[in-house]
Short mmCIF file of C-alpha atoms in Angstrom, two decimals:
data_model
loop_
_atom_site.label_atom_id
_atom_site.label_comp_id
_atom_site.label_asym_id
_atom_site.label_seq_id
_atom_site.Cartn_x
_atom_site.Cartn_y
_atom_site.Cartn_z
CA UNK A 21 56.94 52.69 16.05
CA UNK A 22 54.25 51.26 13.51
CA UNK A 23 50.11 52.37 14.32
CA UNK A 24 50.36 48.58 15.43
CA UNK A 25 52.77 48.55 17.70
CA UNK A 26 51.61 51.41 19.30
CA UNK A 27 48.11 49.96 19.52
CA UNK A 28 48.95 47.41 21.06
CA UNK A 29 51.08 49.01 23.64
CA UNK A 30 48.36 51.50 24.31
CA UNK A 31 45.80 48.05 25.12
CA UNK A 32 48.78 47.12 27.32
CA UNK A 33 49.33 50.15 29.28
CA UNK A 34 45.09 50.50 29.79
CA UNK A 35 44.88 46.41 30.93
CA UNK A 36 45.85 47.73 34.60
CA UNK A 37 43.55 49.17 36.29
CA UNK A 38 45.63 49.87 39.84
CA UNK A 39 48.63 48.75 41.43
CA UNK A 40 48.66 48.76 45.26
CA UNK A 41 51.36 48.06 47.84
CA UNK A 42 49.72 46.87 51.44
CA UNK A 43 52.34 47.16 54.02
CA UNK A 44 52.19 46.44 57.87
CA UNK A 45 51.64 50.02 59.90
CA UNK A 46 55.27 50.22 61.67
CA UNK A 47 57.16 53.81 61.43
CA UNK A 48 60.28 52.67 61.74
CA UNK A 49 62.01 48.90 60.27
CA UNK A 50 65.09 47.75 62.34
CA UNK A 51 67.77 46.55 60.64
CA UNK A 52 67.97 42.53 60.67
CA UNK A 53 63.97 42.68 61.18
CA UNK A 54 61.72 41.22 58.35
CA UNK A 55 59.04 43.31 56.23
CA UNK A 56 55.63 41.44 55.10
CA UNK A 57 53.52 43.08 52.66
CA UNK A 58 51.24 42.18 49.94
CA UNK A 59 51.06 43.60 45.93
CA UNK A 60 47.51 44.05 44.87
CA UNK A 61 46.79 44.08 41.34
CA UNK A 62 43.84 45.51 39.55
CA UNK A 63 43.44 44.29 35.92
CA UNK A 64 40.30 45.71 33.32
CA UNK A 65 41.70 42.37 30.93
CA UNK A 66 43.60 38.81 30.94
CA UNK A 67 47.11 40.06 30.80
CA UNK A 68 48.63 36.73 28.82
CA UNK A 69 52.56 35.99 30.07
CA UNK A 70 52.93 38.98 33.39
CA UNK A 71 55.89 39.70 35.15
CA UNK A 72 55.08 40.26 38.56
CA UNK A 73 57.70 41.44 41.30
CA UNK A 74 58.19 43.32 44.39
CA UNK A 75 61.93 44.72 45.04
CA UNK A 76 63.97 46.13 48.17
CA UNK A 77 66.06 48.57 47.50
CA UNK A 78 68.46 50.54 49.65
CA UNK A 79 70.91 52.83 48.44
CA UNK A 80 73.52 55.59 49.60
CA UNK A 81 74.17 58.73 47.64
CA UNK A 82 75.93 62.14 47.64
CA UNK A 83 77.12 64.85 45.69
CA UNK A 84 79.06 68.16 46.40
CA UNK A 85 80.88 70.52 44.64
CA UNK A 86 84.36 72.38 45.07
CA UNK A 87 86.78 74.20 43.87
CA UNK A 88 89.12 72.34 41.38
CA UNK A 89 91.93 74.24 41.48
CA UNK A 90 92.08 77.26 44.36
CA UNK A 91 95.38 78.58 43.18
CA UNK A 92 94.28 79.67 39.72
CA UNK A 93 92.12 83.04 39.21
CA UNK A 94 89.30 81.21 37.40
CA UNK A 95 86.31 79.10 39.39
CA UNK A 96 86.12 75.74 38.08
CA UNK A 97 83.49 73.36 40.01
CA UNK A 98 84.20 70.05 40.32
CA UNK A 99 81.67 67.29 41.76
CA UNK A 100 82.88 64.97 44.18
CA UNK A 101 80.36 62.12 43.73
CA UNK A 102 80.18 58.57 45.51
CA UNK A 103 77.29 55.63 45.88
CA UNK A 104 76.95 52.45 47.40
CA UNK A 105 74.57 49.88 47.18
CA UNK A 106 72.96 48.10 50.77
CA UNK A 107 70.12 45.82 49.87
CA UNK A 108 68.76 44.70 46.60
CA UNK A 109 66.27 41.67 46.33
CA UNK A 110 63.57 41.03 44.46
CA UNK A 111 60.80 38.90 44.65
CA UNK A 112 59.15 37.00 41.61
CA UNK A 113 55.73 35.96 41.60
CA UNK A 114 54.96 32.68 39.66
CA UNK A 115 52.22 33.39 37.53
CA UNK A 116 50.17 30.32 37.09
CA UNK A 117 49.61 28.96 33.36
CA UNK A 118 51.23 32.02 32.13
CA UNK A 119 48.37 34.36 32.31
CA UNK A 120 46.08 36.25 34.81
CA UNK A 121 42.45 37.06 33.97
CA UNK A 122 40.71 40.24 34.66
CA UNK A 123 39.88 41.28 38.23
CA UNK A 124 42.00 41.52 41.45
CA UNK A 125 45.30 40.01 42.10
CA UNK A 126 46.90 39.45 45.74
CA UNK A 127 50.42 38.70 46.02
CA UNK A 128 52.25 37.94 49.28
CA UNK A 129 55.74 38.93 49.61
CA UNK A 130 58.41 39.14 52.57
CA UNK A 131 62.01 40.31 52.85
CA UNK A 132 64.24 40.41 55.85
CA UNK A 133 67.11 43.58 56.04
CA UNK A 134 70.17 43.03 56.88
CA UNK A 135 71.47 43.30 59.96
CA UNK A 136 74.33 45.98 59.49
CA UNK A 137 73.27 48.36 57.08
CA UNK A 138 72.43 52.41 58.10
CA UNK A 139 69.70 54.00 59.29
CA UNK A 140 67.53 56.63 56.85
CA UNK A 141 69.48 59.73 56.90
CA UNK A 142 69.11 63.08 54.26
CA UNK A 143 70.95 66.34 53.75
CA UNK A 144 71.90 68.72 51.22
CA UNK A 145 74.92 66.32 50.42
CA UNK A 146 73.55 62.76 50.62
CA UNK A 147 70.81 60.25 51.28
CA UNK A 148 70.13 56.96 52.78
CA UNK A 149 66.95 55.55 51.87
CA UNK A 150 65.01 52.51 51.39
CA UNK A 151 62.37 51.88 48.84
CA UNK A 152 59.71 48.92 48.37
CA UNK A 153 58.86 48.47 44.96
CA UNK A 154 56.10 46.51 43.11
CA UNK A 155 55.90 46.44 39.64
CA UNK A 156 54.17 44.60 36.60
CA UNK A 157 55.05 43.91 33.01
CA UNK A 158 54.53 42.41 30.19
CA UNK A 159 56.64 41.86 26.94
CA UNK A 160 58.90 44.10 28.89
CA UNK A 161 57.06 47.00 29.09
CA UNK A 162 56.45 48.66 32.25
CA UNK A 163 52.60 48.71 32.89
CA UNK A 164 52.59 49.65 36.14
CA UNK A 165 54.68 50.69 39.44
CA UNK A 166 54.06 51.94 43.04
CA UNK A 167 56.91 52.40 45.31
CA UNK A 168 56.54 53.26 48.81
CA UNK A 169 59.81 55.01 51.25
CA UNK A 170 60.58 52.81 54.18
CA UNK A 171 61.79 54.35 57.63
CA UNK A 172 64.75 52.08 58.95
CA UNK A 173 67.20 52.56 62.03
CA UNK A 174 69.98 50.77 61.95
CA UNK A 175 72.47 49.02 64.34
CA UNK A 176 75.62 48.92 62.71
CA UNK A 177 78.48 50.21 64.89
CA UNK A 178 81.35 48.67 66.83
CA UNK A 179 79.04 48.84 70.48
CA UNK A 180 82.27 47.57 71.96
CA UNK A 181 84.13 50.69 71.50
CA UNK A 182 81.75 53.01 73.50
CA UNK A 183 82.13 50.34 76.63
CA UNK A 184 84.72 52.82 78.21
CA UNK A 185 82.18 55.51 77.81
CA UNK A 186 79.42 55.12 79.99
CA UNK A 187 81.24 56.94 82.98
CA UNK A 188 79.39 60.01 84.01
CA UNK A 189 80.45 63.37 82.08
CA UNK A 190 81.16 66.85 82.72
CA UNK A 191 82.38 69.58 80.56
CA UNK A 192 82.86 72.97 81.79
CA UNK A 193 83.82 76.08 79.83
CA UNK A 194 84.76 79.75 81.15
CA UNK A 195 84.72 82.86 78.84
CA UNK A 196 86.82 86.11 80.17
CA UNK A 197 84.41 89.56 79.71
CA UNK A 198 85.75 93.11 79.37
CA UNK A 199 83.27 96.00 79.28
CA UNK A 200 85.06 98.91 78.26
CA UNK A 201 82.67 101.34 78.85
CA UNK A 202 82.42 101.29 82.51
CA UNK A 203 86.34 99.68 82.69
CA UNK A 204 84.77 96.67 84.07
CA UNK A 205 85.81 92.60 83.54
CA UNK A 206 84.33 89.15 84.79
CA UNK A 207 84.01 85.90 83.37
CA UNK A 208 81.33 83.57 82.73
CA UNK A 209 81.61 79.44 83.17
CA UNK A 210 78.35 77.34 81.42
CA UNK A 211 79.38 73.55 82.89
CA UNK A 212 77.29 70.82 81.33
CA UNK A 213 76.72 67.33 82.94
CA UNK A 214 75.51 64.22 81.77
CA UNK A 215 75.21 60.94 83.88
CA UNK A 216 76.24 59.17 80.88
CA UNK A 217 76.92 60.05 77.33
CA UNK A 218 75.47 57.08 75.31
CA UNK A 219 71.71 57.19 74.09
CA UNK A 220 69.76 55.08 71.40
CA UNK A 221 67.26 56.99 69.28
CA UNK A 222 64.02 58.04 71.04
CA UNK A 223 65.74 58.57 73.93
CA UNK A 224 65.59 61.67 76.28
CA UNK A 225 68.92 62.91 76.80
CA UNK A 226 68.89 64.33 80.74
CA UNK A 227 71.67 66.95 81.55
CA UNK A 228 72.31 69.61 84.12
CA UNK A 229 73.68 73.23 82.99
CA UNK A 230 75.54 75.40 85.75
CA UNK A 231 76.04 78.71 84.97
CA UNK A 232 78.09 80.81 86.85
CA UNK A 233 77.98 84.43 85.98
CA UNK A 234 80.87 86.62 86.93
CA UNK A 235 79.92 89.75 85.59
CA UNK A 236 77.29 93.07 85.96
CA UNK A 237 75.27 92.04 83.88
CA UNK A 238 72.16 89.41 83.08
CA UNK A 239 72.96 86.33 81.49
CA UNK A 240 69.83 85.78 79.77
CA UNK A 241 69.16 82.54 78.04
CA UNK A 242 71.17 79.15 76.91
CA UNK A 243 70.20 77.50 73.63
CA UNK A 244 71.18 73.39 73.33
CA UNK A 245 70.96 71.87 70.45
CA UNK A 246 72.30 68.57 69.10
CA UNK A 247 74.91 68.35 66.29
CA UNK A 248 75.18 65.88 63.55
CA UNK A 249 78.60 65.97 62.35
CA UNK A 250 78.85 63.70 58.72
CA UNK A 251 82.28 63.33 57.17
CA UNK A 252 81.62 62.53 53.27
CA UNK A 253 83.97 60.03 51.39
CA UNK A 254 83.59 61.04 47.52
CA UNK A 255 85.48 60.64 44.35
CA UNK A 256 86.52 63.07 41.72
CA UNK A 257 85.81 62.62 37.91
CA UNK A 258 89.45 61.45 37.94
CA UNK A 259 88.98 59.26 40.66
CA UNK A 260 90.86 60.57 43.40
CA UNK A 261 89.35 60.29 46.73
CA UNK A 262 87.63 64.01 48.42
CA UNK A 263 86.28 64.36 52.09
CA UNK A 264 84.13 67.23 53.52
CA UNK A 265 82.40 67.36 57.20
CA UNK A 266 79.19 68.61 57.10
CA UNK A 267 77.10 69.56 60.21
CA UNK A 268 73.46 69.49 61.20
CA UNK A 269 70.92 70.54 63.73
CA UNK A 270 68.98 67.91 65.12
CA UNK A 271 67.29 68.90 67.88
CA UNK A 272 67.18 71.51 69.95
CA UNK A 273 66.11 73.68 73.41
CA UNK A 274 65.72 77.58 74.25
CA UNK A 275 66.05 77.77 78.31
CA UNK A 276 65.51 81.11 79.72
CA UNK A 277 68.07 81.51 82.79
CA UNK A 278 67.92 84.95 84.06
CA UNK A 279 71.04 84.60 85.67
CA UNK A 280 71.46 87.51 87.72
CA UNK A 281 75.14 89.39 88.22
CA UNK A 282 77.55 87.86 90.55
CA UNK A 283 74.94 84.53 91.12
CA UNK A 284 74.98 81.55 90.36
CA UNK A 285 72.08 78.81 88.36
CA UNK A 286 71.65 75.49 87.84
CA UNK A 287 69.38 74.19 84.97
CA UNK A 288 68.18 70.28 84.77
CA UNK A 289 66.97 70.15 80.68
CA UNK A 290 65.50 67.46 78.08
CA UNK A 291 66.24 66.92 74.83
CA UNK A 292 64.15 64.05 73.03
CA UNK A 293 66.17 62.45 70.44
CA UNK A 294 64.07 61.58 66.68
CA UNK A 295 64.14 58.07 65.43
CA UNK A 296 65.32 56.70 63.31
CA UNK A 297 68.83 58.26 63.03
CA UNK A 298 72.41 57.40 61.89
CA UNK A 299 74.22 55.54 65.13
CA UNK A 300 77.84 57.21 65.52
CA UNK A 301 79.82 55.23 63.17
CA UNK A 302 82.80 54.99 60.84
CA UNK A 303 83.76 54.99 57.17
CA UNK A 304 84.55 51.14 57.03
CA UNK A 305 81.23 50.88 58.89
CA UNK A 306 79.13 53.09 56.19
CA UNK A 307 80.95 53.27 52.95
CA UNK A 308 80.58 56.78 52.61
CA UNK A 309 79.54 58.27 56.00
CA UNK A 310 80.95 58.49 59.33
CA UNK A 311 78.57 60.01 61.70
CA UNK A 312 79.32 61.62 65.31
CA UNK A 313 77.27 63.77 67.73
CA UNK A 314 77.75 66.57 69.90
CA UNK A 315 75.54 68.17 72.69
CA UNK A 316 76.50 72.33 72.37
CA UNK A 317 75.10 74.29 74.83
CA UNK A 318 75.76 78.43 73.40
CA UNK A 319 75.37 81.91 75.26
CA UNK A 320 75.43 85.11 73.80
CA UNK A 321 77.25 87.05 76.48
CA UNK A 322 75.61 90.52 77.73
CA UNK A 323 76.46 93.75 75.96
CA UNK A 324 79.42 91.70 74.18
CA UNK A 325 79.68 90.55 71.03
CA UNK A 326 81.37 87.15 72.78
CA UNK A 327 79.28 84.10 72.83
CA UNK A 328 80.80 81.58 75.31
CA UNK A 329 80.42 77.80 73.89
CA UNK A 330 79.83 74.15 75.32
CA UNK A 331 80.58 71.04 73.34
CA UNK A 332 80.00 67.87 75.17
CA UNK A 333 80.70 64.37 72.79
CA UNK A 334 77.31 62.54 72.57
CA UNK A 335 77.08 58.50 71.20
CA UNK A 336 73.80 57.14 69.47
CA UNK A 337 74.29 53.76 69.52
CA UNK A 338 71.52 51.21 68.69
#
């Protein structure tokens, strides 16, 4: 690069003075709704023949490694990789005569998503997310960018299919206990019940936990949380297709119960679901996530090293 060029490029780069993206105050985008905004530029000089645009961008990423070959002695990684595209539009600004003089610039710009793309969604695997970018050159150079992450819940998912599952819902679970030391046994049952089992994000899931303790001994506490369960569609560097499930906490609830030997409790909790999250879903709906949800209700069970276990199918549909 000549003293020239450079010169120049450095008068370039210094013409902007800011680059601002204005957008409405909403948390969370739904998918199919619209985004206005506005792209506010600051400019020291006359910038003589500007681009001027404002993207969407939504994309889906992941990444894990694994063993290539478990039957050999050596460890040799291999990265299971995949990526998919869900929006990309830009918007171009017609710049009038071809030049903009010094001072500040407002651009108005609006997008609408599409209606069946994901919600936002990261973990130490993959990513959804959603960007809004606004950016301004000039003799193609990059003067300046600003982009800005976008919150978005999405819809996608065959509702139809959960239709059937809106019948109330009871799981119950029963755990045999030996205590050796004073040549004792019991049991204990945790029974979890829903009055249905599909939510939408920023709901309150309601449930009612009967525990029935068998034993001589206190059943203390019951911890509920709710599971994310991802399976991952990748690719190997020779392009054969890998899979790995992956779960999450989302939530979850500590309930002290006390439960006193030989008695029997009954437990009405809450659990307030986040939004936005993934809706449960399948591969052909995502690309490369399915997503499913389960409500586990665990107990660690007294003076044992048992832990008795409650796993009740949850749907976030949208």
């Amino acid at each position: 690069q000549t003293p020239a060029a450079a010169s120049t490029l450095s008068s370039l780069m210094s013409t902007v003075r800011a680059i601002n993206l204005v957008l409405p105050e909403i948390e969370v985008y739904l998918a199919g709704s619209s985004i206005d905004g506005q792209l506010v530029l600051n400019l020291r000089s006359t910038l003589v023949h500007p681009v001027v645009k404002v993207e969407l961008l939504g994309r889906g990423y992941l990444r894990w490694l694994e063993e290539e070959n478990p039957e050999r002695d050596y460890e040799k990684s291999m990265a299971c990789t995949n990526q998919v595209v869900y929006v990309s539009k830009t918007q171009n600004f017609h710049i009038k005569d071809g030049w903009l003089d010094s001072g500040v610039h407002t651009f108005d710009f609006h997008f609408t998503f599409p209606p069946n793309i994901p919600s936002t969604f990261t973990s130490k695997i993959g990513c959804i997310s959603y960007i809004v970018q606004g950016t301004c050159c000039s003799s193609q150079v990059v003067l300046a960018k600003e982009e800005r992450c976008l919150l978005l819940q999405g819809t996608a998912g065959n509702c139809r299919r959960h239709m059937t599952d809106t019948a109330p819902l009871v799981v119950e679970v029963r755990k045999d206990v030996v205590y050796f030391c004073c040549f004792r046994h019991g049991f204990v049952t945790l029974r979890i019940s829903l009055e249905k089992n599909i939510f939408c994000p920023g709901d309150t899931i309601v449930f009612m936990t009967d525990i029935a303790n068998r034993t001589c001994k206190y059943v203390r506490k019951v911890i509920f949380a709710l599971h994310c369960i991802v399976l991952y569609r990748g690719f190997s560097s020779r392009g054969e297709p890998r899979y790995l499930e992956d779960q999450s906490e989302v939530t979850r609830l500590e309930s002290r119960t006390d439960t006193a030997p030989f008695e029997a409790m009954r437990v009405t909790s809450a659990l307030v679901l986040p939004k936005p999250m993934p809706v449960t879903s399948t591969l052909r709906e995502n690309k490369i996530m399915a997503f499913r949800y389960e409500l586990v209700g665990t107990s660690d069970l007294p003076c044992t090293t048992s832990t008795i276990v409650v796993r009740v199918p949850i749907i976030i549909a949208a």
